Coordinates of C-alpha atoms in Angstrom, one line a residue:
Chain A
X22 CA -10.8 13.9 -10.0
X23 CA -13.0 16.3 -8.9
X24 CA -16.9 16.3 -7.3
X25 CA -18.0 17.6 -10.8
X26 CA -16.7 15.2 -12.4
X27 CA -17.7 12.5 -10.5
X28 CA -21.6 13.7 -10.2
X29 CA -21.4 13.7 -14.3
X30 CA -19.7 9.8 -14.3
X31 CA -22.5 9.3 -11.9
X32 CA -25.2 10.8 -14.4
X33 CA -24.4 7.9 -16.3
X34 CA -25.8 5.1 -13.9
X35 CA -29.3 4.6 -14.1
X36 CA -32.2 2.8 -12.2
X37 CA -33.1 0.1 -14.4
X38 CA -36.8 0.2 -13.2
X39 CA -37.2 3.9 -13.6
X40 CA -35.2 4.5 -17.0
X41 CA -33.7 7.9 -15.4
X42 CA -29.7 8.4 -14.5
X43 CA -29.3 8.2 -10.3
X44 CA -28.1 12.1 -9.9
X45 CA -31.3 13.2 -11.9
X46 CA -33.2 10.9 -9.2
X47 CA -31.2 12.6 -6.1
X48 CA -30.2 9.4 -5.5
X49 CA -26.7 10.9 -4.7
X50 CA -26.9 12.8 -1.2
X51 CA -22.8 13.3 -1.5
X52 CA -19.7 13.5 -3.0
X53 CA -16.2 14.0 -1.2
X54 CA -12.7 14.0 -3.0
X55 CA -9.3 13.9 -2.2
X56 CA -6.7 13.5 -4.2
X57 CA -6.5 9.9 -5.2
X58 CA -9.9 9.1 -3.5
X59 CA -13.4 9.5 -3.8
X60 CA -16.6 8.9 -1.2
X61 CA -20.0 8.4 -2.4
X62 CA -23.3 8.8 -0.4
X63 CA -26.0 7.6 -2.3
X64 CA -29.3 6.0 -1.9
X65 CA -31.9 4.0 -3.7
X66 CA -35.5 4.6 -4.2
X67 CA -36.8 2.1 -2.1
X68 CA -35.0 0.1 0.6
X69 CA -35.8 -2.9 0.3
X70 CA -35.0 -2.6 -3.8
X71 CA -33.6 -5.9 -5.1
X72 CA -31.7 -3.4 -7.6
X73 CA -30.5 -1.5 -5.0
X74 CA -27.3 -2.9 -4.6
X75 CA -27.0 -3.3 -8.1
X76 CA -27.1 0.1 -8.5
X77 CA -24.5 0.8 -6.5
X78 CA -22.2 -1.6 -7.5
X79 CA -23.0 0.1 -11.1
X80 CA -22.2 3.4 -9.6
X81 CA -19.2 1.5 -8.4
X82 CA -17.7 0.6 -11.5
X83 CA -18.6 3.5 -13.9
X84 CA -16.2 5.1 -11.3
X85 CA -13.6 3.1 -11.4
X86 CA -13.6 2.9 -14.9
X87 CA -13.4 6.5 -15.6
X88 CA -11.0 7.2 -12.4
X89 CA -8.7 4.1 -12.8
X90 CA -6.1 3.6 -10.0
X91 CA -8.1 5.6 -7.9
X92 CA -9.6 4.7 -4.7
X93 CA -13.6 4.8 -5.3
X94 CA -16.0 4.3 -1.7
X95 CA -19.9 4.1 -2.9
X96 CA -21.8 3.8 0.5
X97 CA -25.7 3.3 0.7
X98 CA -27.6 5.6 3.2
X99 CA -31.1 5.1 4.1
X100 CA -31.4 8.4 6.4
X101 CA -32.8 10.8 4.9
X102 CA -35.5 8.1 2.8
X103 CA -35.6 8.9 -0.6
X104 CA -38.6 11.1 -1.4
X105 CA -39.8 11.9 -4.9
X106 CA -39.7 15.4 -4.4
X107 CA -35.8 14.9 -4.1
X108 CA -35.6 14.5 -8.1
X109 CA -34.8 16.8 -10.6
X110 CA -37.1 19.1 -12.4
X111 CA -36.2 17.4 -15.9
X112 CA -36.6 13.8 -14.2
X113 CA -39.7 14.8 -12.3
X114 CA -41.3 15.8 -15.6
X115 CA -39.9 12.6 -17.3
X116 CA -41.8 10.7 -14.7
X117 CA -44.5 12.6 -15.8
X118 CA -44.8 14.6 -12.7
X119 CA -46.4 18.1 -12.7
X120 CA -43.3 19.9 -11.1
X121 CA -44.6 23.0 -10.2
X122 CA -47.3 21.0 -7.9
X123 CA -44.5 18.6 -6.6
X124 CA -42.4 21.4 -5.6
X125 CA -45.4 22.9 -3.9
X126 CA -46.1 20.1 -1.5
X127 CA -42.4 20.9 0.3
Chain B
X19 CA -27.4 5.8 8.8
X20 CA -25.2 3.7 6.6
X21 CA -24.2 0.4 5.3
X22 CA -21.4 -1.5 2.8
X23 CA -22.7 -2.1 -0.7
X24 CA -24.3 -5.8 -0.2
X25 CA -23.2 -7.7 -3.1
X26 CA -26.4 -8.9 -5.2
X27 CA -28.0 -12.2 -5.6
X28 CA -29.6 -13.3 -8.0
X29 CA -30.3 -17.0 -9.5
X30 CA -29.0 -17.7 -13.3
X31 CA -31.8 -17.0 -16.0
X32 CA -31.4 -20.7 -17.2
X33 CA -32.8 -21.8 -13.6
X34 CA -35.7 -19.5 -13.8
X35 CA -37.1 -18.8 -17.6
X36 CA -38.4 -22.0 -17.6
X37 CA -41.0 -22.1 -15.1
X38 CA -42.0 -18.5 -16.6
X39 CA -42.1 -20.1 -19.9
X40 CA -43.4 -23.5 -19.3
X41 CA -46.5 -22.0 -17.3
X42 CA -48.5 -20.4 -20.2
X43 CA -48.4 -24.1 -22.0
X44 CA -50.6 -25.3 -18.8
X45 CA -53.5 -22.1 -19.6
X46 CA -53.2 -23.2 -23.5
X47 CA -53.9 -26.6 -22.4
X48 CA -56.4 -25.9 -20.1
X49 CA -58.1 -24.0 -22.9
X50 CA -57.8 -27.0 -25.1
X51 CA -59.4 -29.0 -22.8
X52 CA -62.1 -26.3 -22.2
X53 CA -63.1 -26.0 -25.6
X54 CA -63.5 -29.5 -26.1
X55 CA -66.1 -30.0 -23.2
X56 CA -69.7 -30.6 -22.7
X57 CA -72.6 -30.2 -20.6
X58 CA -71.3 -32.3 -18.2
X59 CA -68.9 -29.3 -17.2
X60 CA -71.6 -28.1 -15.2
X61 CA -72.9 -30.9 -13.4
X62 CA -70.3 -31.2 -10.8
X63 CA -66.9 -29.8 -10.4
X64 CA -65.5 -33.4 -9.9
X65 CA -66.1 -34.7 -13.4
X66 CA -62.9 -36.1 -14.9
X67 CA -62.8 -33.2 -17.8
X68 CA -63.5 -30.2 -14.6
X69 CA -60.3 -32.2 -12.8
X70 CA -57.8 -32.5 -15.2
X71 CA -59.1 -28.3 -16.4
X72 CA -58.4 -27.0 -12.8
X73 CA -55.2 -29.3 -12.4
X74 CA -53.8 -27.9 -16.0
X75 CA -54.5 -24.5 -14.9
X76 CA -54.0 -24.3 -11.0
X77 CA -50.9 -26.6 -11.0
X78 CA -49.5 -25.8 -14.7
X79 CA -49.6 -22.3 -15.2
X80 CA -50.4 -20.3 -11.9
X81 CA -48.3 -22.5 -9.6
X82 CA -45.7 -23.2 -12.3
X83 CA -45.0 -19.5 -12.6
X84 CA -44.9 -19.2 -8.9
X85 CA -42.5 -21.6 -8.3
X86 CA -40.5 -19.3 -10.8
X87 CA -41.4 -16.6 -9.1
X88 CA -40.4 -17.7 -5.9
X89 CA -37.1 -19.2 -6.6
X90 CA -36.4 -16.1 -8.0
X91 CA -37.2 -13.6 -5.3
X92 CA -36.2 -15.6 -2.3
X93 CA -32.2 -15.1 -3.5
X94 CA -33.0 -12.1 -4.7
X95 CA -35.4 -9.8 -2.6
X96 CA -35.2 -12.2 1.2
X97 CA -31.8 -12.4 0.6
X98 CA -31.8 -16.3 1.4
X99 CA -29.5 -18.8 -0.7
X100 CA -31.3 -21.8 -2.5
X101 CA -30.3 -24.9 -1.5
X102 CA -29.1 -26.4 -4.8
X103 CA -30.0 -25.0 -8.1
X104 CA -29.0 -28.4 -9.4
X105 CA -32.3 -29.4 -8.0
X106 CA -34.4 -27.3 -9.1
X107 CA -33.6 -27.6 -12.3
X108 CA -34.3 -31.6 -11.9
X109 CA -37.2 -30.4 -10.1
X110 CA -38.7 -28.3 -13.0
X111 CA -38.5 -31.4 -15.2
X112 CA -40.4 -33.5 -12.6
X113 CA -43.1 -31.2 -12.2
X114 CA -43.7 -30.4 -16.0
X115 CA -43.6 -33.8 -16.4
X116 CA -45.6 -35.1 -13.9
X117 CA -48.3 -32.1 -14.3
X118 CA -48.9 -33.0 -17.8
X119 CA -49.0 -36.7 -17.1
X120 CA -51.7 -35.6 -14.6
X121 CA -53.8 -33.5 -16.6
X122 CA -53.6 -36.0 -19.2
X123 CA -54.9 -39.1 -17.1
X124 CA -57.3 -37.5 -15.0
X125 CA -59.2 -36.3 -18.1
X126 CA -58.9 -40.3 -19.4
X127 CA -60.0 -40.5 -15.7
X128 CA -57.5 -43.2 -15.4
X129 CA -57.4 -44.1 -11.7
X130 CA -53.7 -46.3 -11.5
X131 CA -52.4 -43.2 -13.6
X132 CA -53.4 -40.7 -11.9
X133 CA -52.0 -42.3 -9.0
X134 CA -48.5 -42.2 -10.2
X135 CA -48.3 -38.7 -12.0
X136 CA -49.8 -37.7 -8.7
X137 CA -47.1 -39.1 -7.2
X138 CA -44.8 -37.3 -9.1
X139 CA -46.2 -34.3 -8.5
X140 CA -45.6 -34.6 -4.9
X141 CA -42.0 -35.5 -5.3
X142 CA -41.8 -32.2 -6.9
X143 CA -43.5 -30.4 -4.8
X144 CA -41.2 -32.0 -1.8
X145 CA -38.0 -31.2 -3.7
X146 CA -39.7 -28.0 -4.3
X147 CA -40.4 -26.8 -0.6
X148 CA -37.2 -28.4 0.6
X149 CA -35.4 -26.2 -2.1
X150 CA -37.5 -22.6 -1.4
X151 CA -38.1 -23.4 2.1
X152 CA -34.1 -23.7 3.1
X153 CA -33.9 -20.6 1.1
X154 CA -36.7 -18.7 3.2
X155 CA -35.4 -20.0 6.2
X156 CA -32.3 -18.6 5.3
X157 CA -33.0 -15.4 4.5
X158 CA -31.9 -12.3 6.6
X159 CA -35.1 -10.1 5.9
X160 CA -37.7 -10.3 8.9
X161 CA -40.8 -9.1 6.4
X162 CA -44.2 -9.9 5.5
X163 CA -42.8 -11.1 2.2
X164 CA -40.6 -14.0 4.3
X165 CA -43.4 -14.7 6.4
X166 CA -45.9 -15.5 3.2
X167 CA -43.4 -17.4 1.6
X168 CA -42.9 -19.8 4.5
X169 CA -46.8 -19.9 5.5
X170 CA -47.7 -20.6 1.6
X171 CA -44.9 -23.5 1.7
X172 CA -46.8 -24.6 4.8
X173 CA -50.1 -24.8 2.9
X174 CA -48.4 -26.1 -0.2
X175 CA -47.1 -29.4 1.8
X176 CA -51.1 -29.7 3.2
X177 CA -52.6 -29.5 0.1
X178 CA -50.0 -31.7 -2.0
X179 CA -50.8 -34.3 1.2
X180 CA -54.5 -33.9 0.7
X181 CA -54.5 -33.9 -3.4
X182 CA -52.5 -37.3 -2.8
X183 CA -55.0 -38.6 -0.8
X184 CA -57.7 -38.2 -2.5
X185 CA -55.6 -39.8 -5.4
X186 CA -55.4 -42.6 -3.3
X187 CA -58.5 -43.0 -2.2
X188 CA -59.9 -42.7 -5.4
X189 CA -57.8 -45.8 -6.5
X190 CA -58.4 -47.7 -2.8
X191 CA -61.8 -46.3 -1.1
X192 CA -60.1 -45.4 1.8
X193 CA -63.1 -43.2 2.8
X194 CA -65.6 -41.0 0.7
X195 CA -64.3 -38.2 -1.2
X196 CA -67.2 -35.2 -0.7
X197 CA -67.3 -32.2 -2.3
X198 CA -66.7 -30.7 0.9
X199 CA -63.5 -32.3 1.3
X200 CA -62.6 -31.5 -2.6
X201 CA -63.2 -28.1 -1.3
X202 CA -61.4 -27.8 1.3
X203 CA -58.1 -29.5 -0.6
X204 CA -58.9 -27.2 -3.3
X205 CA -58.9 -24.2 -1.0
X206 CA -55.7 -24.7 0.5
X207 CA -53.8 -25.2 -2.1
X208 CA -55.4 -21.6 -4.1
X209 CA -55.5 -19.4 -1.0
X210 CA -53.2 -21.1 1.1
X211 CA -50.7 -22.2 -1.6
X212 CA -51.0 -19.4 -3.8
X213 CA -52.8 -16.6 -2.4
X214 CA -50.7 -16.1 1.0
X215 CA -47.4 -16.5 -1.2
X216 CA -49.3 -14.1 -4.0
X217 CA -50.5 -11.3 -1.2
X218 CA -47.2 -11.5 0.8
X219 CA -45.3 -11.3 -1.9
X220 CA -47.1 -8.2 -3.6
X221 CA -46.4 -6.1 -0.2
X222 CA -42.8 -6.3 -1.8
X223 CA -43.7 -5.9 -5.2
X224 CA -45.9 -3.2 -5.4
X225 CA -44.2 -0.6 -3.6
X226 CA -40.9 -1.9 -5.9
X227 CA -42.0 -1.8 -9.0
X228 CA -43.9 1.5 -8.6
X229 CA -41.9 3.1 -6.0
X230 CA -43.8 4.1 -3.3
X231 CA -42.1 5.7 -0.9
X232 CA -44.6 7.9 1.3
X233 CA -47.3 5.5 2.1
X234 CA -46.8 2.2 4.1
X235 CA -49.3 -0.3 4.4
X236 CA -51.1 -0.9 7.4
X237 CA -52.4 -4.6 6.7
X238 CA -49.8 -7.0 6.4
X239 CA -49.2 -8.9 9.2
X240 CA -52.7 -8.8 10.0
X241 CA -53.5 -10.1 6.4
X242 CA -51.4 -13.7 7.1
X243 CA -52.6 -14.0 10.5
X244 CA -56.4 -13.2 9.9
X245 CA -55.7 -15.9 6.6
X246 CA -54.1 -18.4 8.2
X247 CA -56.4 -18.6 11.2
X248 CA -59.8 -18.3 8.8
X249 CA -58.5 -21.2 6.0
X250 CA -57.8 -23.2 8.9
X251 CA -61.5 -22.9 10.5
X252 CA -62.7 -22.5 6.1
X253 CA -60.7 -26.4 5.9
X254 CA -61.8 -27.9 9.2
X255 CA -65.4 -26.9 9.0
X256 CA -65.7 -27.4 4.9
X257 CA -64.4 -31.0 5.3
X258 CA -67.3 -31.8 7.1
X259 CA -70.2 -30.9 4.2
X260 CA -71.8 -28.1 6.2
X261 CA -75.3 -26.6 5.1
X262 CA -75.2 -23.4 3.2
X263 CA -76.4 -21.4 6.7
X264 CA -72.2 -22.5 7.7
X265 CA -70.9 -22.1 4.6
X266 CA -71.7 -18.3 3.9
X267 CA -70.4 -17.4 7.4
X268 CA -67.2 -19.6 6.2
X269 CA -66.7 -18.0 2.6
X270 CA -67.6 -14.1 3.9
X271 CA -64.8 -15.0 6.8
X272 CA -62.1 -15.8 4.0
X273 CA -62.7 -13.1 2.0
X274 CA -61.9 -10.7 5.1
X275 CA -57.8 -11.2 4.8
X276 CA -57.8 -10.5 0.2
X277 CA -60.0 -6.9 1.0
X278 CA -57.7 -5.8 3.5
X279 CA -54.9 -7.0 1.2
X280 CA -57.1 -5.1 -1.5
X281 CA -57.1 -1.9 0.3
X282 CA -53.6 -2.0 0.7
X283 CA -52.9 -2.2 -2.7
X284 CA -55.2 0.7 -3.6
X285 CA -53.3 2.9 -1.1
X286 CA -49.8 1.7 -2.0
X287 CA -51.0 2.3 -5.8
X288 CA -52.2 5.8 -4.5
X289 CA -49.1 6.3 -3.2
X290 CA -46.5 5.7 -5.7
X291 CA -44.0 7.8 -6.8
X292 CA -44.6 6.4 -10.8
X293 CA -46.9 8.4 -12.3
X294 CA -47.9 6.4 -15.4
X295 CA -49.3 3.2 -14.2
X296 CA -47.1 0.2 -15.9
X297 CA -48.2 -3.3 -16.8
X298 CA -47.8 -4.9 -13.0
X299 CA -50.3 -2.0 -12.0
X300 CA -52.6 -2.7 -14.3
X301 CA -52.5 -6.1 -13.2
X302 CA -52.5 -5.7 -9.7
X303 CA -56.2 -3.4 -10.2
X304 CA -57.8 -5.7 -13.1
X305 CA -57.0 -8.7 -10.4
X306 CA -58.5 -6.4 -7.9
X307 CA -61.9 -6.1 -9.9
X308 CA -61.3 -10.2 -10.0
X309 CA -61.0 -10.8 -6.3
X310 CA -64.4 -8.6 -5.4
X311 CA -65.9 -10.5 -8.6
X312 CA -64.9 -14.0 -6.7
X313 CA -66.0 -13.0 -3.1
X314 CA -69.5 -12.5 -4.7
X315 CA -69.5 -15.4 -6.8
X316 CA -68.4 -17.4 -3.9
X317 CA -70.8 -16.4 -1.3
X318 CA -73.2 -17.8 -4.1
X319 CA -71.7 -20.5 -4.5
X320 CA -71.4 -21.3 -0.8
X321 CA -75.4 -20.9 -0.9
X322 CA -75.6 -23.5 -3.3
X323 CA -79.2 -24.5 -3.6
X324 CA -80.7 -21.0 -4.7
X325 CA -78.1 -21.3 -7.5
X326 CA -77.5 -24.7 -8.6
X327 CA -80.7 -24.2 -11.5
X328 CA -81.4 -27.4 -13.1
X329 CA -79.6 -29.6 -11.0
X330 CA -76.3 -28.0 -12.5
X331 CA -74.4 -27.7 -9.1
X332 CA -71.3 -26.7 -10.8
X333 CA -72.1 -23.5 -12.6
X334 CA -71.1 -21.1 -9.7
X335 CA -68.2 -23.3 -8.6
X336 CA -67.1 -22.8 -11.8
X337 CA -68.0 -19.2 -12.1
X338 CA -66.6 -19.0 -8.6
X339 CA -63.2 -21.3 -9.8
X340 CA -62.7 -19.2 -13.0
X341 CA -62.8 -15.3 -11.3
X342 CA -60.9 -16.4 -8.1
X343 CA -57.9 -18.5 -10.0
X344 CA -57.8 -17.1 -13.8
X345 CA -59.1 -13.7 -12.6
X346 CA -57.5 -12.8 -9.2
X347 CA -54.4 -14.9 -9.1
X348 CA -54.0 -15.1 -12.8
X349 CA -54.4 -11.1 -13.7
X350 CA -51.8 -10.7 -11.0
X351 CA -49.3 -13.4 -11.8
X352 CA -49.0 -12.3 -15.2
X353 CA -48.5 -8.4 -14.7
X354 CA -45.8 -9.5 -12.1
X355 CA -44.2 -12.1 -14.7
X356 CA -43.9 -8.9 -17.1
X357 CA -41.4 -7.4 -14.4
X358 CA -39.9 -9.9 -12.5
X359 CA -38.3 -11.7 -16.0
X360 CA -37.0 -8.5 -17.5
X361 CA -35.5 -7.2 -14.1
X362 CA -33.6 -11.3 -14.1
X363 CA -32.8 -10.4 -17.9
X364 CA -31.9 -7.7 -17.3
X365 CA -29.4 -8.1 -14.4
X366 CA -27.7 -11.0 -16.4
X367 CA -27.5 -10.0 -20.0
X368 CA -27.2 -6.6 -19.8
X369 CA -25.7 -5.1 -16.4
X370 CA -22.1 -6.7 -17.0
X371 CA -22.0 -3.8 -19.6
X372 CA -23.3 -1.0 -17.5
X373 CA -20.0 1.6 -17.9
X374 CA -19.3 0.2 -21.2
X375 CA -21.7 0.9 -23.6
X376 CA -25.4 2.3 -23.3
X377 CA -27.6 -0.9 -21.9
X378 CA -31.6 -0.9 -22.3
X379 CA -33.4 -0.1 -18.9
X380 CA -36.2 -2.7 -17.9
X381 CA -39.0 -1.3 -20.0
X382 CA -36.9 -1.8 -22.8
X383 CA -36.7 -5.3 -22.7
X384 CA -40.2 -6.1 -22.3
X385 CA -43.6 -4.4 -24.7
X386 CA -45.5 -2.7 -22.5
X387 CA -48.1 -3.6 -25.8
X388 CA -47.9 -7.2 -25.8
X389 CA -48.1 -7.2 -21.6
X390 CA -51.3 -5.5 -22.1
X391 CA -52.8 -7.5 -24.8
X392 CA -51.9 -10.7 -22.7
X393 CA -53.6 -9.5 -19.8
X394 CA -56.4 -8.3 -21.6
X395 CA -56.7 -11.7 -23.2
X396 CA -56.8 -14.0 -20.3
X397 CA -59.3 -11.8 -18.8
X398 CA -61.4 -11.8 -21.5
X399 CA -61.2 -15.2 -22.1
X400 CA -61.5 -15.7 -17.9
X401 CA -64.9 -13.2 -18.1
X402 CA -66.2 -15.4 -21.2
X403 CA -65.9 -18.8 -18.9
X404 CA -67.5 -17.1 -15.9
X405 CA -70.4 -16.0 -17.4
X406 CA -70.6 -19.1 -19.4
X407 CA -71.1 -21.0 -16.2
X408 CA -73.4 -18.5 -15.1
X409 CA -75.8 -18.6 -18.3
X410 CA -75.3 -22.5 -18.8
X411 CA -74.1 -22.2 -22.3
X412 CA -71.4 -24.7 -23.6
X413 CA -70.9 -23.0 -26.6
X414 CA -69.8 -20.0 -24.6
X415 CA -67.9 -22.5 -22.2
X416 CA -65.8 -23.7 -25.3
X417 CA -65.6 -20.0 -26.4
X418 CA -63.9 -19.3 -23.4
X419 CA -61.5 -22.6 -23.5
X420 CA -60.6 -20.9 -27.2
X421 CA -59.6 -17.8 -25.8
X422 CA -57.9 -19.7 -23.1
X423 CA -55.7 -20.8 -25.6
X424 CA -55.0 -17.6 -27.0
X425 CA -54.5 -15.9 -23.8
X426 CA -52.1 -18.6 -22.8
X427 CA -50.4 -17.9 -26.0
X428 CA -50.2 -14.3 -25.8
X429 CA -48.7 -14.6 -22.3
X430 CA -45.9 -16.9 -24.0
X431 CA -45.2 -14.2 -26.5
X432 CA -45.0 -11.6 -24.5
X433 CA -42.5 -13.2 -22.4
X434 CA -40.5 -14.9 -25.5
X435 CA -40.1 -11.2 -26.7
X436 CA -38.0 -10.2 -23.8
X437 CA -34.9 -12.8 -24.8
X438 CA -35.0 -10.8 -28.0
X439 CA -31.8 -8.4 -28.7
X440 CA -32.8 -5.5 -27.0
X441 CA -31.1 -1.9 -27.4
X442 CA -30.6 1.3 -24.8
X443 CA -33.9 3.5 -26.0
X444 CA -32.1 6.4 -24.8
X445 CA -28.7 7.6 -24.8
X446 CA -26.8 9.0 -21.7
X447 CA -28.8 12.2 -21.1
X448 CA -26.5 15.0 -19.1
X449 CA -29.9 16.9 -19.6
X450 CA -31.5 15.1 -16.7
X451 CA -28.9 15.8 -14.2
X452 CA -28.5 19.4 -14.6
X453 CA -29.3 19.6 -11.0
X454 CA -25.8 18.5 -10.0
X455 CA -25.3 20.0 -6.6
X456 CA -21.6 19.2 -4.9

């Protein structure tokens, strides 16, 4: 199990509301491995999201199903708040975002 | 700055569905009723047929679906446990029950009847507040929405009091019922009742559902306070049949608290982080238009004389009735029931199978399509009854009720659709996450 790997299980998870996988969002601010273990820092879009923990339970279990017998920590963090900017190119356009003038404002 | 996962809450979908689908029967049978009345619609808003309309409307679909609504989102979003979903599922009965017996009697303008599906409703709304209000009370989140929720209880237990009042004073002449009075029960229970709960709720909502991040509103608190304090002096001063030079002064003072709610929502729709504006969006601004069509409406109303033409005292009560409940809390309630119901459906039917197969996202279990059509609908038929009153045309006035019927029916589609099959409208996509940075 490696940070790769786990980013492309993570690719899997998506926010219900928005339709788009969490590590397109930047939902995920990191990943940490050891062998046998794995540490998730991710956030949700907005804090007081009723889906947020859902989301991260989600995150959760895709991991634990792919990496069984391993030990899987998903942790929510709040600090940076997420911003849209934070997204991929791909998702911002998805959301119908003109990138170039997201990417300009910072 | 970090925090274990919190496990989710969220109450079963059998507890909740059927206020969401119950409600829309009370706009069909308001329409019914509508397009089966006369003239006398526009004498005076306390005609049988005008009662048992605003009671099948106000109590059957909009507070129906907020019941839903808030038996839903208090578990859910205040993180505060229900008291028993046991009783709320004997307390949906009651209420459907009791609502229908009520609409039904009151347009028979059976006195002893009405006094016992009256009845009924209270016990429903008691069982109701107990219920929500334990769960408010026990909720960890010290927001606006929590606040609303508990102040719209509040007004909910003063205006079921009042309604059951009058009831009884209709069967018993305990004192004169005037329409000041009437108004004043009738504005607590819409603005205090439903449009605190609706407004405090929607500073939750909106950002939510159209993730705003970047902008935070700047009216909230001041929104419940200025409310609370201008329905009370609205009720107290109302009650007492004041001449129009009071009653303009009272209706421009309880608009103040919906604009500034109104300007929030502009900047918090501004704000998003959504580009494409979905179906609660489009609700919240087309019950925007509704609210600024009410506050006008109602400051002619509160005038009265100048526009009461040919002794037809009703027609901008009703004009007034029809924008501010149909068209403001209506427009809104239904955008809202488009998202809350898929996100229940959602989290019930189809996230147990997140890892193991490809599960639809929320817009997949609701049509954006049939959302829209619905919404469009009520307001037309809501537009057609307004200016109906306006003009003094019954004909248009049945229109109306006819288009209130296939409003409320469109609404009930559109939310019978969602408990279709639904299936994952995209695939894992790798091509979104390219950006994968570890």
């Amino acid at each position: 199990m490696n940070s790769r790997q786990v980013a492309e299980t993570l690719a899997h998870v998506y926010d219900p509301e928005l339709g788009i996988d969490v590590v397109a969002l930047g939902l995920v601010y990191s990943i940490e491995t050891e062998p046998g273990r794995a540490a998730v820092l991710m956030t949700t879009t907005t804090a007081s999201c009723p889906m947020g923990p859902a989301i991260l339970e989600d995150a959760e279990t895709m991991l634990s199903l792919r990496f069984p017998g391993e030990e899987i920590e998903v942790r929510p963090v709040f600090d940076p708040p997420w911003d849209i900017r934070m997204a991929s190119d791909e998702a911002l356009s998805a959301l119908g975002f003109p990138v170039r003038e997201v990417r300009a404002t910072g | 700055m970090t925090a274990r996962v919190a496990p989710t809450q969220s109450p079963p979908l059998g507890l909740i569905a059927p206020f969401f689908l119950a409600a829309p029967l009370g706009l069909v049978a308001a329409g019914l009723l509508l397009a089966n009345a006369g003239h006398l619609s526009f004498q005076a808003i306390n005609l049988p047929r005008n009662v048992a309309i605003t009671h099948a409307v106000v109590l059957g679909w909009i507070t129906t679906t907020m019941m839903g609504a808030l038996y839903q989102m208090a578990p859910a979003v205040l993180s505060g446990r229900l008291w028993s979903e046991r009783l709320a599922r004997v307390q949906f009965v009651i209420h459907v029950l009791s609502v229908s017996f009520f609409v039904w009697s009151a347009w028979q303008w059976d006195v002893p009847l009405m006094g016992i599906a009256g009845s009924g409703i209270f016990v429903s709304l008691v069982l109701f507040m107990a219920n929500a209000g334990v769960a408010v009370a026990r909720a960890r989140s010290r927001s606006v929405p929590r606040a609303a929720a508990a102040l719209g209880l509040a007004w909910l237990a003063i205006a079921g009091g009042l309604g059951l009042t009058w009831v009884g004073t209709l069967e018993h002449l305990w004192f004169p019922i005037t329409m000041g009075r009437l108004s004043a029960h009738a504005h607590v229970g819409l603005v205090g009742w439903l449009g605190i709960t609706l407004m405090g709720l929607s500073y939750q909502l909106v950002p939510m559902f159209n993730v705003v991040t970047r902008v935070r509103p700047r009216f909230g608190t001041p929104v419940l306070i200025i409310m609370s304090l201008a329905l009370t002096t609205f009720a107290a001063v109302v009650a007492t049949d004041p001449g129009p030079a009071v009653r303009l002064p009272l209706a421009l003072l309880l608009a103040v608290a919906p604009l500034l709610w109104g300007v929030d929502v502009v900047r918090l729709l501004l704000g998003r982080s959504k580009r494409r504006l979905d179906i609660q969006g489009h609700s919240m601004l087309v019950a925007l238009v509704w609210l600024v069509l009410a506050v006008l409406l109602g400051a002619g109303a509160a005038l009265g004389t100048p526009f009461t033409p040919g002794d037809e005292s009703a027609r901008w009560l009703l004009a007034y009735a029809a924008a501010g409940i149909g068209g403001w809390l209506g427009s809104a309630l239904i955008g809202n029931s488009f998202k809350i119901l898929p996100f229940l459906i959602w989290y019930h039917r189809y996230r147990p199978r997140v890892g193991l197969e490809a599960v639809p996202v929320v817009s997949d279990i609701y049509s954006e399509r049939l959302a829209t059509v619905a919404l469009a609908g009520v307001s037309l038929a809501v537009a057609t009854v307004a200016v109906s009153a306006l003009v003094g045309s019954v004909p248009a006035l049945q229109a109306g009720g006819a288009l209130l019927v296939v409003g409320g029916l469109l609404h009930l589609v559109g939310l019978v659709h969602m408990f279709l099959p639904k299936h994952a409208s995209r695939a894992p996509q790798p091509a979104l996450s390219k950006r994968i940075t570890v």
